[in-house]
Amino acid sequence: KFRKRKSLPMHVQFFEGIECVKTIAEDALKTSTELCCVVTPNIVHCLDERYLRYWIRKRDRLKIKQRTIWSEFYHIAGIRHRYNLIRLLPPEKKFDTTIAIYNDKVAVFDTEPEPSAFVTQNLALADCMRMFFEEFWKNGNRVAKPKDDTC
C-alpha cells in the first residue's frame, strides 16, 4: 500500500556550454552535504586541467567531503585529494555521463556533441539518487591512494 505524502516541488534548469558547466561545478562547492559524483574522463577533457586544479583546491580549502566513482580513472598529476575517496566502476558498468549529487540537487553532465547539463532541485530525487550512488559505491573497486596522497 502506498502512503500519500506531501509532494515536493521540482525545479529543473538546463545549461549549455562550458561556462555553464563550470557554473554548476561552482554551485556544488556551496554544498552543506557530502558531494557524491559518478565521473567520466569526458568531463575532465571538457573542463581543462587548470580549472580542475582550481576547483579541487577550492573544494579542499572548504573541506568539502567528496566520494567519486570513476567510470575510468583519470590521473591529474600533482593534485592532492585530501577530502575525496575514489572508487572505480566495474568494467561492464561504463557510461558517458557525469552525475553530481549535493544538497537537494542532482546535476547530470554530457559532453557530446557540446557540453551541456541539467540540474534538478528536489530533495526526494536527490535522496533517491544517493541510494543508487550507495549501491554503485558498494560494488565499486577501491583505488589505493599513493603515499604522497596525490591522485
mmCIF file of C-alpha atoms in Angstrom:
data_model
loop_
_atom_site.group_PDB
_atom_site.id
_atom_site.type_symbol
_atom_site.label_atom_id
_atom_site.label_comp_id
_atom_site.label_asym_id
_atom_site.label_seq_id
_atom_site.Cartn_x
_atom_site.Cartn_y
_atom_site.Cartn_z
ATOM 1 C CA LYS A 1 0.000 0.000 0.000
ATOM 2 C CA PHE A 2 1.332 3.442 -0.934
ATOM 3 C CA ARG A 3 1.423 6.224 1.602
ATOM 4 C CA LYS A 4 0.291 9.594 0.411
ATOM 5 C CA ARG A 5 2.813 12.278 1.151
ATOM 6 C CA LYS A 6 3.103 15.928 0.506
ATOM 7 C CA SER A 7 4.715 16.399 -2.866
ATOM 8 C CA LEU A 8 7.837 18.479 -3.074
ATOM 9 C CA PRO A 9 8.311 20.924 -5.923
ATOM 10 C CA MET A 10 10.862 20.006 -8.571
ATOM 11 C CA HIS A 11 12.880 22.706 -10.278
ATOM 12 C CA VAL A 12 14.830 21.854 -13.416
ATOM 13 C CA GLN A 13 17.403 24.073 -15.114
ATOM 14 C CA PHE A 14 19.157 23.374 -18.414
ATOM 15 C CA PHE A 15 22.670 24.581 -19.228
ATOM 16 C CA GLU A 16 24.710 24.664 -22.419
ATOM 17 C CA GLY A 17 28.369 25.445 -22.968
ATOM 18 C CA ILE A 18 31.489 25.034 -20.909
ATOM 19 C CA GLU A 19 30.977 28.172 -18.809
ATOM 20 C CA CYS A 20 27.554 26.945 -17.729
ATOM 21 C CA VAL A 21 29.043 23.588 -16.748
ATOM 22 C CA LYS A 22 31.561 25.497 -14.619
ATOM 23 C CA THR A 23 28.674 27.420 -13.037
ATOM 24 C CA ILE A 24 27.191 24.123 -11.837
ATOM 25 C CA ALA A 25 30.600 22.990 -10.555
ATOM 26 C CA GLU A 26 30.845 26.205 -8.537
ATOM 27 C CA ASP A 27 27.330 25.690 -7.182
ATOM 28 C CA ALA A 28 28.362 22.234 -5.963
ATOM 29 C CA LEU A 29 31.041 23.924 -3.828
ATOM 30 C CA LYS A 30 28.247 25.541 -1.811
ATOM 31 C CA THR A 31 27.112 22.146 -0.565
ATOM 32 C CA SER A 32 26.343 21.539 3.069
ATOM 33 C CA THR A 33 26.346 17.793 2.452
ATOM 34 C CA GLU A 34 28.863 15.354 1.083
ATOM 35 C CA LEU A 35 29.406 15.653 -2.663
ATOM 36 C CA CYS A 36 28.726 12.322 -4.407
ATOM 37 C CA CYS A 37 29.845 12.044 -8.032
ATOM 38 C CA VAL A 38 29.957 9.476 -10.792
ATOM 39 C CA VAL A 39 32.573 10.808 -13.192
ATOM 40 C CA THR A 40 33.755 10.002 -16.702
ATOM 41 C CA PRO A 41 37.016 11.177 -18.280
ATOM 42 C CA ASN A 42 34.861 13.061 -20.824
ATOM 43 C CA ILE A 43 34.105 15.767 -18.260
ATOM 44 C CA VAL A 44 37.810 16.079 -17.442
ATOM 45 C CA HIS A 45 38.623 16.587 -21.110
ATOM 46 C CA CYS A 46 35.759 19.074 -21.422
ATOM 47 C CA LEU A 47 36.934 21.141 -18.446
ATOM 48 C CA ASP A 48 40.612 21.946 -18.746
ATOM 49 C CA GLU A 49 43.067 20.655 -16.137
ATOM 50 C CA ARG A 50 43.793 24.215 -14.978
ATOM 51 C CA TYR A 51 40.160 24.700 -13.977
ATOM 52 C CA LEU A 52 40.031 21.258 -12.357
ATOM 53 C CA ARG A 53 43.118 22.062 -10.278
ATOM 54 C CA TYR A 54 41.487 25.316 -9.147
ATOM 55 C CA TRP A 55 38.199 23.544 -8.339
ATOM 56 C CA ILE A 56 39.843 20.693 -6.378
ATOM 57 C CA ARG A 57 41.993 23.114 -4.374
ATOM 58 C CA LYS A 58 38.933 25.216 -3.561
ATOM 59 C CA ARG A 59 36.966 22.101 -2.539
ATOM 60 C CA ASP A 60 39.842 21.030 -0.281
ATOM 61 C CA ARG A 61 40.173 24.522 1.207
ATOM 62 C CA LEU A 62 36.439 24.447 2.013
ATOM 63 C CA LYS A 63 36.910 20.928 3.480
ATOM 64 C CA ILE A 64 34.078 19.526 1.401
ATOM 65 C CA LYS A 65 33.998 15.755 1.618
ATOM 66 C CA GLN A 66 33.552 14.015 -1.693
ATOM 67 C CA ARG A 67 33.178 10.440 -2.846
ATOM 68 C CA THR A 68 33.822 9.878 -6.524
ATOM 69 C CA ILE A 69 33.144 6.823 -8.622
ATOM 70 C CA TRP A 70 35.077 6.927 -11.898
ATOM 71 C CA SER A 71 33.971 5.027 -14.978
ATOM 72 C CA GLU A 72 37.663 5.093 -15.924
ATOM 73 C CA PHE A 73 40.193 6.646 -13.582
ATOM 74 C CA TYR A 74 41.893 9.828 -14.769
ATOM 75 C CA HIS A 75 45.111 10.953 -13.121
ATOM 76 C CA ILE A 76 45.746 14.675 -12.654
ATOM 77 C CA ALA A 77 49.422 14.940 -11.782
ATOM 78 C CA GLY A 78 50.348 16.720 -8.579
ATOM 79 C CA ILE A 79 46.824 17.155 -7.230
ATOM 80 C CA ARG A 80 46.239 16.178 -3.624
ATOM 81 C CA HIS A 81 42.801 14.802 -2.871
ATOM 82 C CA ARG A 82 42.568 15.308 0.874
ATOM 83 C CA TYR A 83 38.790 15.087 1.116
ATOM 84 C CA ASN A 84 37.994 12.749 -1.786
ATOM 85 C CA LEU A 85 37.546 8.982 -1.645
ATOM 86 C CA ILE A 86 37.671 7.292 -5.039
ATOM 87 C CA ARG A 87 36.338 4.022 -6.446
ATOM 88 C CA LEU A 88 36.109 2.585 -9.953
ATOM 89 C CA LEU A 89 33.037 1.175 -11.621
ATOM 90 C CA PRO A 90 33.320 -2.451 -12.699
ATOM 91 C CA PRO A 91 34.336 -2.597 -16.393
ATOM 92 C CA GLU A 92 30.892 -3.785 -17.515
ATOM 93 C CA LYS A 93 29.242 -0.678 -15.985
ATOM 94 C CA LYS A 94 30.733 2.035 -18.200
ATOM 95 C CA PHE A 95 28.755 5.090 -19.289
ATOM 96 C CA ASP A 96 29.415 8.549 -20.694
ATOM 97 C CA THR A 97 27.558 10.962 -18.412
ATOM 98 C CA THR A 98 28.769 12.538 -15.194
ATOM 99 C CA ILE A 99 26.402 12.853 -12.233
ATOM 100 C CA ALA A 100 26.844 15.027 -9.144
ATOM 101 C CA ILE A 101 24.572 14.785 -6.106
ATOM 102 C CA TYR A 102 24.709 17.534 -3.492
ATOM 103 C CA ASN A 103 22.254 19.130 -1.085
ATOM 104 C CA ASP A 104 18.838 18.698 -2.689
ATOM 105 C CA LYS A 105 20.258 18.785 -6.243
ATOM 106 C CA VAL A 106 21.220 16.296 -8.918
ATOM 107 C CA ALA A 107 23.333 17.541 -11.827
ATOM 108 C CA VAL A 108 23.767 15.450 -14.979
ATOM 109 C CA PHE A 109 26.501 16.430 -17.442
ATOM 110 C CA ASP A 110 27.010 15.335 -21.041
ATOM 111 C CA THR A 111 29.884 16.462 -23.216
ATOM 112 C CA GLU A 112 28.876 15.221 -26.674
ATOM 113 C CA PRO A 113 28.480 16.892 -29.066
ATOM 114 C CA GLU A 114 28.831 20.038 -26.893
ATOM 115 C CA PRO A 115 28.984 20.422 -23.100
ATOM 116 C CA SER A 116 25.528 20.566 -21.571
ATOM 117 C CA ALA A 117 23.863 19.730 -18.288
ATOM 118 C CA PHE A 118 20.667 19.838 -16.362
ATOM 119 C CA VAL A 119 20.146 20.290 -12.637
ATOM 120 C CA THR A 120 17.104 19.137 -10.738
ATOM 121 C CA GLN A 121 16.367 20.543 -7.326
ATOM 122 C CA ASN A 122 14.176 18.157 -5.368
ATOM 123 C CA LEU A 123 15.068 16.514 -2.067
ATOM 124 C CA ALA A 124 13.203 13.266 -2.803
ATOM 125 C CA LEU A 125 15.026 12.832 -6.124
ATOM 126 C CA ALA A 126 18.408 13.700 -4.586
ATOM 127 C CA ASP A 127 17.833 11.164 -1.803
ATOM 128 C CA CYS A 128 16.828 8.515 -4.350
ATOM 129 C CA MET A 129 19.973 9.191 -6.401
ATOM 130 C CA ARG A 130 22.075 8.922 -3.228
ATOM 131 C CA MET A 131 20.634 5.436 -2.706
ATOM 132 C CA PHE A 132 21.670 4.470 -6.256
ATOM 133 C CA PHE A 133 25.089 6.005 -5.640
ATOM 134 C CA GLU A 134 25.495 3.914 -2.468
ATOM 135 C CA GLU A 135 24.858 0.727 -4.447
ATOM 136 C CA PHE A 136 27.452 1.700 -7.050
ATOM 137 C CA TRP A 137 29.836 2.643 -4.218
ATOM 138 C CA LYS A 138 29.460 -0.763 -2.538
ATOM 139 C CA ASN A 139 30.185 -2.539 -5.823
ATOM 140 C CA GLY A 140 32.997 -0.231 -6.947
ATOM 141 C CA ASN A 141 36.635 -1.219 -6.869
ATOM 142 C CA ARG A 142 38.776 0.642 -4.356
ATOM 143 C CA VAL A 143 41.567 2.843 -5.646
ATOM 144 C CA ALA A 144 44.666 2.785 -3.465
ATOM 145 C CA LYS A 145 45.911 6.262 -2.616
ATOM 146 C CA PRO A 146 49.578 6.877 -3.449
ATOM 147 C CA LYS A 147 51.848 7.515 -0.453
ATOM 148 C CA ASP A 148 52.074 11.213 -1.321
ATOM 149 C CA ASP A 149 48.222 11.442 -1.344
ATOM 150 C CA THR A 150 48.092 12.576 -4.979
ATOM 151 C CA CYS A 151 45.717 11.062 -7.494
#
